[in-house]
mmCIF file of C-alpha atoms in Angstrom:
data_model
loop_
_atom_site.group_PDB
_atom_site.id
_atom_site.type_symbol
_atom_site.label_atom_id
_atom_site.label_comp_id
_atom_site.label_asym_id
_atom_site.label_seq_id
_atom_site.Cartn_x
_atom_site.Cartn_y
_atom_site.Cartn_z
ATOM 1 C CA UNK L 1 77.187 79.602 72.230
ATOM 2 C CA UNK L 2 78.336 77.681 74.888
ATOM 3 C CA UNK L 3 82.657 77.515 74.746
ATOM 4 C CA UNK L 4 85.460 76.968 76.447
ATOM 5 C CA UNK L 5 88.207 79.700 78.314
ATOM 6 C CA UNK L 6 87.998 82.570 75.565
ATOM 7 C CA UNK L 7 89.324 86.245 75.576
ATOM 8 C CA UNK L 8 87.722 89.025 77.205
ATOM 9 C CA UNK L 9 87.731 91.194 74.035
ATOM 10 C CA UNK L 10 84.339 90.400 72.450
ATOM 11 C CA UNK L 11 83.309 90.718 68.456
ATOM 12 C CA UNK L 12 79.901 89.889 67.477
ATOM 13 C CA UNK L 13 79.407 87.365 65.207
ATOM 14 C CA UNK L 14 76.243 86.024 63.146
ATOM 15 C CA UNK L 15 76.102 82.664 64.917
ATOM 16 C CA UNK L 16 74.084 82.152 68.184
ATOM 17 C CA UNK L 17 70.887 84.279 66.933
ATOM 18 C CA UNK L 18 70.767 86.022 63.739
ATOM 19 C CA UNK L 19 73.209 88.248 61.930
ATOM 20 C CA UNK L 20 75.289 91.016 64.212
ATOM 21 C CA UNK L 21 77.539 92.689 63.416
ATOM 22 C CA UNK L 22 80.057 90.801 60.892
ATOM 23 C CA UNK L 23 79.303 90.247 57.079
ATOM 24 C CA UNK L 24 80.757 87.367 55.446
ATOM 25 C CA UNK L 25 80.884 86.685 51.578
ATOM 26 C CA UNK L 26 78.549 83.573 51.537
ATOM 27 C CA UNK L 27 78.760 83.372 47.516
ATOM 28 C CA UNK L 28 80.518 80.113 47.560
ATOM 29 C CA UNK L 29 79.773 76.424 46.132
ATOM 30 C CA UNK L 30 79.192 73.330 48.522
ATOM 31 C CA UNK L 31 80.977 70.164 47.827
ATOM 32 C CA UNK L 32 80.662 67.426 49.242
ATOM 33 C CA UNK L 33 83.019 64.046 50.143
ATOM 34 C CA UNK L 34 82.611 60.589 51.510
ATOM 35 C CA UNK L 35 79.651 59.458 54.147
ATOM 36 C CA UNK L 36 77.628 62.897 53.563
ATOM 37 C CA UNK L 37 80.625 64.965 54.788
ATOM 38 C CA UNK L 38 80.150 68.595 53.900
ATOM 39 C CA UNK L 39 83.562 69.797 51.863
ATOM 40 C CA UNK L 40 83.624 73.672 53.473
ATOM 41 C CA UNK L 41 85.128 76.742 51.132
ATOM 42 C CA UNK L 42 86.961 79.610 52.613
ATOM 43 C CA UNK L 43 84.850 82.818 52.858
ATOM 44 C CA UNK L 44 85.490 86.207 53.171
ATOM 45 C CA UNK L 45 84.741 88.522 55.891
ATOM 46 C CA UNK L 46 83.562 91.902 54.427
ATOM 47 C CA UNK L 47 83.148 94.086 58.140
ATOM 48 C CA UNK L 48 82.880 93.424 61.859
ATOM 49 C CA UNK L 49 82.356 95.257 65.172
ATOM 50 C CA UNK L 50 83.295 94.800 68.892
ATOM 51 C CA UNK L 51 81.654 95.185 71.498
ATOM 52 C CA UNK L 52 82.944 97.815 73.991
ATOM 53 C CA UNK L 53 80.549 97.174 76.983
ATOM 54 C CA UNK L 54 82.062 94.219 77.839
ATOM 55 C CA UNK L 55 84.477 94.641 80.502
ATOM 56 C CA UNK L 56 84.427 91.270 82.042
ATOM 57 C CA UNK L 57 87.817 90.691 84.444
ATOM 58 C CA UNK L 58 87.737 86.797 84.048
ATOM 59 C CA UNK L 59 87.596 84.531 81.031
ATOM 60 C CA UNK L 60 84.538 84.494 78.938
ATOM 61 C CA UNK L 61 83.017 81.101 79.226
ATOM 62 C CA UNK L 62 79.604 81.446 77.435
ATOM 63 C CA UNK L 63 77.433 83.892 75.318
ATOM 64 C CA UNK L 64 74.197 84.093 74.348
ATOM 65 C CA UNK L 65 72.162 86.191 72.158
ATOM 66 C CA UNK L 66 68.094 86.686 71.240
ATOM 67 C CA UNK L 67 66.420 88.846 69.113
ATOM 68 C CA UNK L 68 65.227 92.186 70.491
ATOM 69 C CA UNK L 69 62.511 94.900 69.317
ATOM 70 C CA UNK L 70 63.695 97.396 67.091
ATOM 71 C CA UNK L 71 65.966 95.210 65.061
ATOM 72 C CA UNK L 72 67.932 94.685 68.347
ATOM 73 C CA UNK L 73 69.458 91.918 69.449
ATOM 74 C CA UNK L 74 70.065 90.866 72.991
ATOM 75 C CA UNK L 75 74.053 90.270 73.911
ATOM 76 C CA UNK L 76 74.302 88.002 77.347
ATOM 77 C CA UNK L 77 77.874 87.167 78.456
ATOM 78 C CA UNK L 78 78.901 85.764 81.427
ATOM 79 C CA UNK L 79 82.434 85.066 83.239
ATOM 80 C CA UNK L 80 83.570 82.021 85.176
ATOM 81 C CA UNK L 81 82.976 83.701 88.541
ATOM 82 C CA UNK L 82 79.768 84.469 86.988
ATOM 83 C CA UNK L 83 79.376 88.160 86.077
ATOM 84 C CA UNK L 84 76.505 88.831 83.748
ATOM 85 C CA UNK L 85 76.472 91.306 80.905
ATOM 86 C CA UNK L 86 73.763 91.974 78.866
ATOM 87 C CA UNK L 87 74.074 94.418 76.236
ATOM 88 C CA UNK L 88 71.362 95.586 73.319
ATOM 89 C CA UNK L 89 73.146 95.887 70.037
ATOM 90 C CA UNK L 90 71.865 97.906 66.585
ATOM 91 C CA UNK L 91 72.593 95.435 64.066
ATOM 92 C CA UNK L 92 71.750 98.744 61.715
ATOM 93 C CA UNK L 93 73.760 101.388 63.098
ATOM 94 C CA UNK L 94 77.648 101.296 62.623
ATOM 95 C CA UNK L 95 77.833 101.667 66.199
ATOM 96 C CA UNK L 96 76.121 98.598 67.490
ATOM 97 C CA UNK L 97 76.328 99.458 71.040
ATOM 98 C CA UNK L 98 73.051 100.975 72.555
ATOM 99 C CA UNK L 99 72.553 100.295 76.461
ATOM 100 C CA UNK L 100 74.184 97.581 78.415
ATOM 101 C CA UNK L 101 73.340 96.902 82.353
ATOM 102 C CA UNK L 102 75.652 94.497 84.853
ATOM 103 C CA UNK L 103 74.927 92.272 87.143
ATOM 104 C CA UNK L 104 77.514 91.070 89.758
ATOM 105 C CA UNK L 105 77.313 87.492 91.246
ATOM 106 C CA UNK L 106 75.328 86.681 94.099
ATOM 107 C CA UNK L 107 78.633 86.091 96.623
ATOM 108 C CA UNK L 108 80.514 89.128 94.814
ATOM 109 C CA UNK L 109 82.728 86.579 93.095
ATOM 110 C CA UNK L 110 84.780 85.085 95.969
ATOM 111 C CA UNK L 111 86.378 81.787 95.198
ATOM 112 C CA UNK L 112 87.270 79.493 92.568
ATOM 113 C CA UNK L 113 86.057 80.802 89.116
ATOM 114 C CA UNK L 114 85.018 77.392 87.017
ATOM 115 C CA UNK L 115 82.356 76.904 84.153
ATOM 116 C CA UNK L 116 79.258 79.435 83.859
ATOM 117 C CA UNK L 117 76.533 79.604 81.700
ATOM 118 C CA UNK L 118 73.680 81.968 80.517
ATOM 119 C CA UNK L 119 70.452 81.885 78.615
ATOM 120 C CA UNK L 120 67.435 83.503 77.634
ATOM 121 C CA UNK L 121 63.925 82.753 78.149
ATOM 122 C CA UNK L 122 62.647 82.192 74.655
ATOM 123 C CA UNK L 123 58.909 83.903 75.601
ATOM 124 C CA UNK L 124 60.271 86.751 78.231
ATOM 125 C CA UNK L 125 63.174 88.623 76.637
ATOM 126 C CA UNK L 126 63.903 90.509 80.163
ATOM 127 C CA UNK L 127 64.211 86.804 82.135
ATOM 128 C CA UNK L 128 67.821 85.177 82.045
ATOM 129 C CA UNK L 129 69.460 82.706 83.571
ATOM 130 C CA UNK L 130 72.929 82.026 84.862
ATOM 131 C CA UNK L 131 74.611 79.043 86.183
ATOM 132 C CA UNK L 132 77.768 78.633 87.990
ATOM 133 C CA UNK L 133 79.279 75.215 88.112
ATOM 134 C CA UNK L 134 81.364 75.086 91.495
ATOM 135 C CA UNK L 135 78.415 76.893 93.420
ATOM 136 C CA UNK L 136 75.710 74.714 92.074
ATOM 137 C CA UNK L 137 73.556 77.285 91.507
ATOM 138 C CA UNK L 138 70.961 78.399 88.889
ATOM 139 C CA UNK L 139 70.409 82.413 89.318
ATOM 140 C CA UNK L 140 67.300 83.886 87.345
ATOM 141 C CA UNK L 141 66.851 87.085 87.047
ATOM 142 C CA UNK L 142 64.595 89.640 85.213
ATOM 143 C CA UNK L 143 66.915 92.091 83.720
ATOM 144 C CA UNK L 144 69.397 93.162 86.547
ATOM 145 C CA UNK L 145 66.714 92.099 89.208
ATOM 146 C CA UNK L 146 67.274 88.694 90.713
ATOM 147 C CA UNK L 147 64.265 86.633 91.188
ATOM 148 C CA UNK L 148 65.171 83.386 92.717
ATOM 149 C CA UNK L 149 67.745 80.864 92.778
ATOM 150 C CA UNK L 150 67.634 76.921 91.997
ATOM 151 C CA UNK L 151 70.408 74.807 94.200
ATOM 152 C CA UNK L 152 71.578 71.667 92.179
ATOM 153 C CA UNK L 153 72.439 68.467 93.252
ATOM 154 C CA UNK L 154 75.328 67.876 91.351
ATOM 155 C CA UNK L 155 77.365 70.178 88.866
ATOM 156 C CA UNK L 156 75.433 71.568 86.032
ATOM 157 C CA UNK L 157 77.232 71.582 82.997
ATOM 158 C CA UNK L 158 74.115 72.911 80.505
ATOM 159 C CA UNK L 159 70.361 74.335 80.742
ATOM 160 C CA UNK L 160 67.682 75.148 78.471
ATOM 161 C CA UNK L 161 64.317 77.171 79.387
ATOM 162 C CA UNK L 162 61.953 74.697 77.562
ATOM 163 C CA UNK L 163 60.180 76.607 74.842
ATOM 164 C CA UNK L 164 57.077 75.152 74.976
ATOM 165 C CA UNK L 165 54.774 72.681 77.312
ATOM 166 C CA UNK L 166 51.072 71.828 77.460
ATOM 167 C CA UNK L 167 51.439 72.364 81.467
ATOM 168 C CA UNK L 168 52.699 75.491 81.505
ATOM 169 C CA UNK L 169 51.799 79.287 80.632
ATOM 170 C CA UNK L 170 53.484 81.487 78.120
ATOM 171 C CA UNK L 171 55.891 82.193 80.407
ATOM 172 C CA UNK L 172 58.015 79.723 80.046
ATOM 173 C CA UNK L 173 58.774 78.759 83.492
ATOM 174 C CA UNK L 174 60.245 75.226 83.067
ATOM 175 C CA UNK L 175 64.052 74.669 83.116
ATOM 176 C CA UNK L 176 65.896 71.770 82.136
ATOM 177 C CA UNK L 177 69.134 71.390 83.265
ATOM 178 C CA UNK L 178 72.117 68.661 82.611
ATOM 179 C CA UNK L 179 73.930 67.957 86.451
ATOM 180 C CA UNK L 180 76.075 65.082 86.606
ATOM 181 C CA UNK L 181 74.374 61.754 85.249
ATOM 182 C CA UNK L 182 70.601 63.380 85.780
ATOM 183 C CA UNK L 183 68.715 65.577 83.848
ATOM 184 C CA UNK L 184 66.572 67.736 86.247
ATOM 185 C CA UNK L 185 63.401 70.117 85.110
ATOM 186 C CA UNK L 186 62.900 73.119 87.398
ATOM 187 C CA UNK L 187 59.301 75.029 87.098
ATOM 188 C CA UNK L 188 59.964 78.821 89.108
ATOM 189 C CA UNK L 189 56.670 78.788 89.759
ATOM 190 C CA UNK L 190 56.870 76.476 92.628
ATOM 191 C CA UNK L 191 58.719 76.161 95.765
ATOM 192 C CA UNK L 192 57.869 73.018 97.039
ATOM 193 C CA UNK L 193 61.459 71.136 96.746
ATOM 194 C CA UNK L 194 63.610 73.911 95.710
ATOM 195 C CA UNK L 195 61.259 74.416 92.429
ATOM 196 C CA UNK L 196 62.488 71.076 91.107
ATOM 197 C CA UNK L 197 59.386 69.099 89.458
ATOM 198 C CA UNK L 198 61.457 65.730 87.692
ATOM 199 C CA UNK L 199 64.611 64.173 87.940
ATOM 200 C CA UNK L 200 65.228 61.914 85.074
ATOM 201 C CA UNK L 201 68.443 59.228 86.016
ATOM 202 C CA UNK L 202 70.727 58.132 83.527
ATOM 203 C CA UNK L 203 73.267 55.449 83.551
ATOM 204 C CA UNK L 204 75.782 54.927 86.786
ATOM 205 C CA UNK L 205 79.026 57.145 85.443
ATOM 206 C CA UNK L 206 77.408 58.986 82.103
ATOM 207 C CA UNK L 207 77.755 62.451 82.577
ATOM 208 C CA UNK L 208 75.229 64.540 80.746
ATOM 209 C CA UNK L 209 76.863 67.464 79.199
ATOM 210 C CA UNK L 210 74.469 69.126 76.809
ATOM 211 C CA UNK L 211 70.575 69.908 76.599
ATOM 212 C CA UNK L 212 68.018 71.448 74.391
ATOM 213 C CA UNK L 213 64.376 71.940 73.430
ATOM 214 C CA UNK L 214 62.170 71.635 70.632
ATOM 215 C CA UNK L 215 59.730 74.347 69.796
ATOM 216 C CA UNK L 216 57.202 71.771 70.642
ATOM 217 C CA UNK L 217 58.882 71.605 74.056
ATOM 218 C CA UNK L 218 60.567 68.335 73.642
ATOM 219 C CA UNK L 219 63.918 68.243 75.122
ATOM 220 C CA UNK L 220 66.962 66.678 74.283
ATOM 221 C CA UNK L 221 70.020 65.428 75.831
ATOM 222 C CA UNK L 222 73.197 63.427 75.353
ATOM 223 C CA UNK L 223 76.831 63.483 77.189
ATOM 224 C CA UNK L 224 79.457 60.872 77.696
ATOM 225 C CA UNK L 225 77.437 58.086 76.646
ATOM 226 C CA UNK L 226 77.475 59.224 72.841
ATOM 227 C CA UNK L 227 73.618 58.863 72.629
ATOM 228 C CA UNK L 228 70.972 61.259 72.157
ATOM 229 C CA UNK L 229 68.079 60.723 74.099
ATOM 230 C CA UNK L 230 64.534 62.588 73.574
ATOM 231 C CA UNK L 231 62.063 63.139 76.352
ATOM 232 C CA UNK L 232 58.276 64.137 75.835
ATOM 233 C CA UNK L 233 57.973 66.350 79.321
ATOM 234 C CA UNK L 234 54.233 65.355 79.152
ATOM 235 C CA UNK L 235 54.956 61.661 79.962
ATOM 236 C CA UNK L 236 58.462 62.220 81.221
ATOM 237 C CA UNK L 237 59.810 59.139 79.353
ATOM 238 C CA UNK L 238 62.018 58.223 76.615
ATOM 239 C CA UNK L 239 60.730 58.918 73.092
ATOM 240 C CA UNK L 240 63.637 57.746 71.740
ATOM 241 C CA UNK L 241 67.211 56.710 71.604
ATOM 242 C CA UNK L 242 70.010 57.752 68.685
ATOM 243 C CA UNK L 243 72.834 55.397 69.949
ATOM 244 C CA UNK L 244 76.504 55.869 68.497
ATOM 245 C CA UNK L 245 75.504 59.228 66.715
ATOM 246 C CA UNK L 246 79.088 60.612 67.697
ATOM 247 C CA UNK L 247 82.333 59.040 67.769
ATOM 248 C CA UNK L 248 83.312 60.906 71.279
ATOM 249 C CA UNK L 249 81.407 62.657 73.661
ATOM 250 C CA UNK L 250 78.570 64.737 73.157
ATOM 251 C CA UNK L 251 78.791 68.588 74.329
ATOM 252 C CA UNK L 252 76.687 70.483 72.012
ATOM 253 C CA UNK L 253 72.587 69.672 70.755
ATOM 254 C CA UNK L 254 70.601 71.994 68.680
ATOM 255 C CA UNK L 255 67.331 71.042 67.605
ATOM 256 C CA UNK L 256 66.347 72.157 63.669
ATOM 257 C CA UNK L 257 64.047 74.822 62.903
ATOM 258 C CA UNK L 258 62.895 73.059 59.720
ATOM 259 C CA UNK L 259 61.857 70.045 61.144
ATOM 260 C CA UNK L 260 62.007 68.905 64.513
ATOM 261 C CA UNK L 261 63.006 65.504 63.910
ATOM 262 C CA UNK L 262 66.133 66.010 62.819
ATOM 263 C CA UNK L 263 68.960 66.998 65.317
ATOM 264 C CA UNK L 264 72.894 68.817 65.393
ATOM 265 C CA UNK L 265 75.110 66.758 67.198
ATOM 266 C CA UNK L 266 78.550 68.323 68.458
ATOM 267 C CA UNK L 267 81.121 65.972 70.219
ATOM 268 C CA UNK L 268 83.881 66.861 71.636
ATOM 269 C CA UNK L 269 85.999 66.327 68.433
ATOM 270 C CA UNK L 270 85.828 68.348 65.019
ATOM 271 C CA UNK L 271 82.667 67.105 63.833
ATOM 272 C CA UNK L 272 78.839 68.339 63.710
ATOM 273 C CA UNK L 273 75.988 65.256 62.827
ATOM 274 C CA UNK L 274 72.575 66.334 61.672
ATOM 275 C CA UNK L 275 70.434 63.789 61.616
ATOM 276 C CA UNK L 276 66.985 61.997 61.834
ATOM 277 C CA UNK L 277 66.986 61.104 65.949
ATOM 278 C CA UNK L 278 63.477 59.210 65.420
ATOM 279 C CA UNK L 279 65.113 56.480 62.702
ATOM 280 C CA UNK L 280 68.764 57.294 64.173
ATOM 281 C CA UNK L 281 69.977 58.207 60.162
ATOM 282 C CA UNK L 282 73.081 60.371 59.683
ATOM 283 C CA UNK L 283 71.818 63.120 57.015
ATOM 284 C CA UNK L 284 75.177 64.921 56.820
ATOM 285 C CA UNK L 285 78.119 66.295 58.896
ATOM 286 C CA UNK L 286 80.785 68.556 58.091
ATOM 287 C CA UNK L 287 84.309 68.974 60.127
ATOM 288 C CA UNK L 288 86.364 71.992 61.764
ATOM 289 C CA UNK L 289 89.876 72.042 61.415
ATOM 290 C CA UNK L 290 90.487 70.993 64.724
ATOM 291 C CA UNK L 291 88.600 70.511 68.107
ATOM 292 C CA UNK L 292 85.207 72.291 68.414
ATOM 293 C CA UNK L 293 85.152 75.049 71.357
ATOM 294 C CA UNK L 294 81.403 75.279 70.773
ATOM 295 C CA UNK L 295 78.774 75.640 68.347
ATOM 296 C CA UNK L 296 75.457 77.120 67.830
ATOM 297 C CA UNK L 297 72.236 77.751 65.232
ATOM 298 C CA UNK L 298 69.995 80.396 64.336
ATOM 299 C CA UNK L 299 66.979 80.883 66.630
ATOM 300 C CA UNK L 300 64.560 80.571 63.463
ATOM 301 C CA UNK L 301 66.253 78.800 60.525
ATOM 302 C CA UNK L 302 68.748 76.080 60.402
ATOM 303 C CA UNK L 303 72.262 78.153 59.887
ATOM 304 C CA UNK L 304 74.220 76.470 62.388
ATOM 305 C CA UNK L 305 78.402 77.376 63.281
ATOM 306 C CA UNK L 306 80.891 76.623 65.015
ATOM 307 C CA UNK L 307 84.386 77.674 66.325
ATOM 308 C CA UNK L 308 87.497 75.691 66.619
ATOM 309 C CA UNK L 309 90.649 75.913 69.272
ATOM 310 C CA UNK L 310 92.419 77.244 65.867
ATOM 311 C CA UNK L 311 90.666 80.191 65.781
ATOM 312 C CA UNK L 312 89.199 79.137 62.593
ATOM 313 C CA UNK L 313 84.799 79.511 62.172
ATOM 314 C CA UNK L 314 82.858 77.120 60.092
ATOM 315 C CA UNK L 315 79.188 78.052 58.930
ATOM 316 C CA UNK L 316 76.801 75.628 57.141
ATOM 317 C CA UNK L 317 73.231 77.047 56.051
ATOM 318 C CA UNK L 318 71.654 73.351 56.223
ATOM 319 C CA UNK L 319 68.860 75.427 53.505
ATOM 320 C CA UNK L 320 70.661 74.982 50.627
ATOM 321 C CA UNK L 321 71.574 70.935 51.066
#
């Protein structure tokens, strides 16, 4: 989950992944109101956990998590001078803390802390990624080893290792990443031009701020412009076009696990839009109780949450509409 300034203490949460280490009471009825808007009903939460090997001495300003082997799951958080932290967790065990490693920044953290973000490679569990917005700077690394490093033209503000693409191996070597008005794909294989391979443009003064891909490896982004656009990385064009799918600016994209076609929309307001990006259709949306800080779905089904600046978490498990 991708989010704004948060605290340094840490508790695990079943939303970027699979289930961690907090229950909740999900026994409760859906309603429903006006335009497809999802009613929510207040749930219980039956036990949690924290995670102790997370001493981070800046403000949290994204986590990530992917399923491990041994019904582990993979904890990455990183700071805004951008310390990683990646920490295995027993979702089994009452103590959910198994072995954690740290890895420092590449300048040791000296200057202005500002935006940072991590990910996963979906096919290589030990390969992550970190960006740093002020440095414009893409750092991968294979556990606590760092393998290279992609410079950016402009500020990124989100990436994605693309999970999928007829040109490329298993390894998953293609990166997508959102910087400024331009959506740039990165392959680590190559070194010709810093590793980047495509630089889409968008509109003169649309910022970009969020990307995804598809399973099939199409990727999807959207930003100040309040469109979603989808681009087949075969043809590197437009597939299509979802205009006006959010009232305010778009910071958060998620593609479903059901069925690609459909899409979760966050803007920068309270509400999440699921809906069909190929006939731009609405399917439903449901509403925090105030401004999203981020959101995030299940790797493998469409359970999708988000949190809110009032502290407040809203869950909708898309399976049961």
């Amino acid at each position: 989950m991708s989010m704004a300034p948060a605290p340094r203490a840490l508790f695990t949460s079943p939303l970027a992944a699979a289930s961690t280490g907090s229950r909740l009471d999900a026994s409760v009825m859906l309603s429903k109101g006006k335009e497809s808007l999802l009613i929510p009903d207040n749930a219980q939460v039956i036990s949690s956990s924290v995670v102790d090997r997370c001493p981070h001495r800046s403000e949290i300003q994204s986590v990530a998590l992917a399923e491990g082997e041994d019904d582990c799951l993979i904890l990455g958080t990183v700071d805004s001078y951008g310390h990683l932290i990646v920490s295995r967790l027993d979702i089994v065990a009452d103590d959910i803390d198994r072995t954690s490693y740290s890895v420092p920044p590449r300048d040791c953290g000296v200057g202005e802390g500002s935006w940072a973000g991590v990910c996963f490679s979906p096919m290589q569990q030990s390969m992550v990624a970190v960006a740093r917005q002020l440095c414009k700077t893409i750092d991968i690394y294979d556990q606590d080893i760092h393998v290279r490093s992609l410079r950016t033209l402009w500020y990124p503000s989100s990436f994605s290792f693309v999970q999928y693409s007829p040109h490329v191996n298993e390894s998953s070597s293609l990166l997508a990443t959102a910087e400024g008005s331009q959506l740039s794909i990165w392959d680590l294989r190559m070194n010709n031009n810093g590793g980047c391979v495509h630089r889409i443009t968008g509109s003169v003064g649309d910022i970009i701020y969020s990307t995804c891909s598809s399973p099939s490896g199409l990727i999807a982004s959207g930003g100040t412009d309040r469109a979603v656009t989808i681009y087949d990385p075969r043809r590197w064009s437009a597939l299509s076009r979802w205009v006006g799918c959010s009232k305010f600016e778009i910071t958060g994209l998620a593609f479903s696990s059901v069925d690609e076609s459909f899409i979760y929309v966050q803007g920068v307001d309270y509400e999440i839009t699921c809906g069909h990006w190929k006939q731009s259709e609405r399917a439903f949306s449901f509403r925090g109780d105030s401004n999203w800080l981020g959101f995030s779905k299940c790797a493998n089904n469409d359970v999708i949450a988000g949190w809110c600046e009032s502290g407040s978490i809203f869950i909708a498990d898309a399976r049961q509409l």
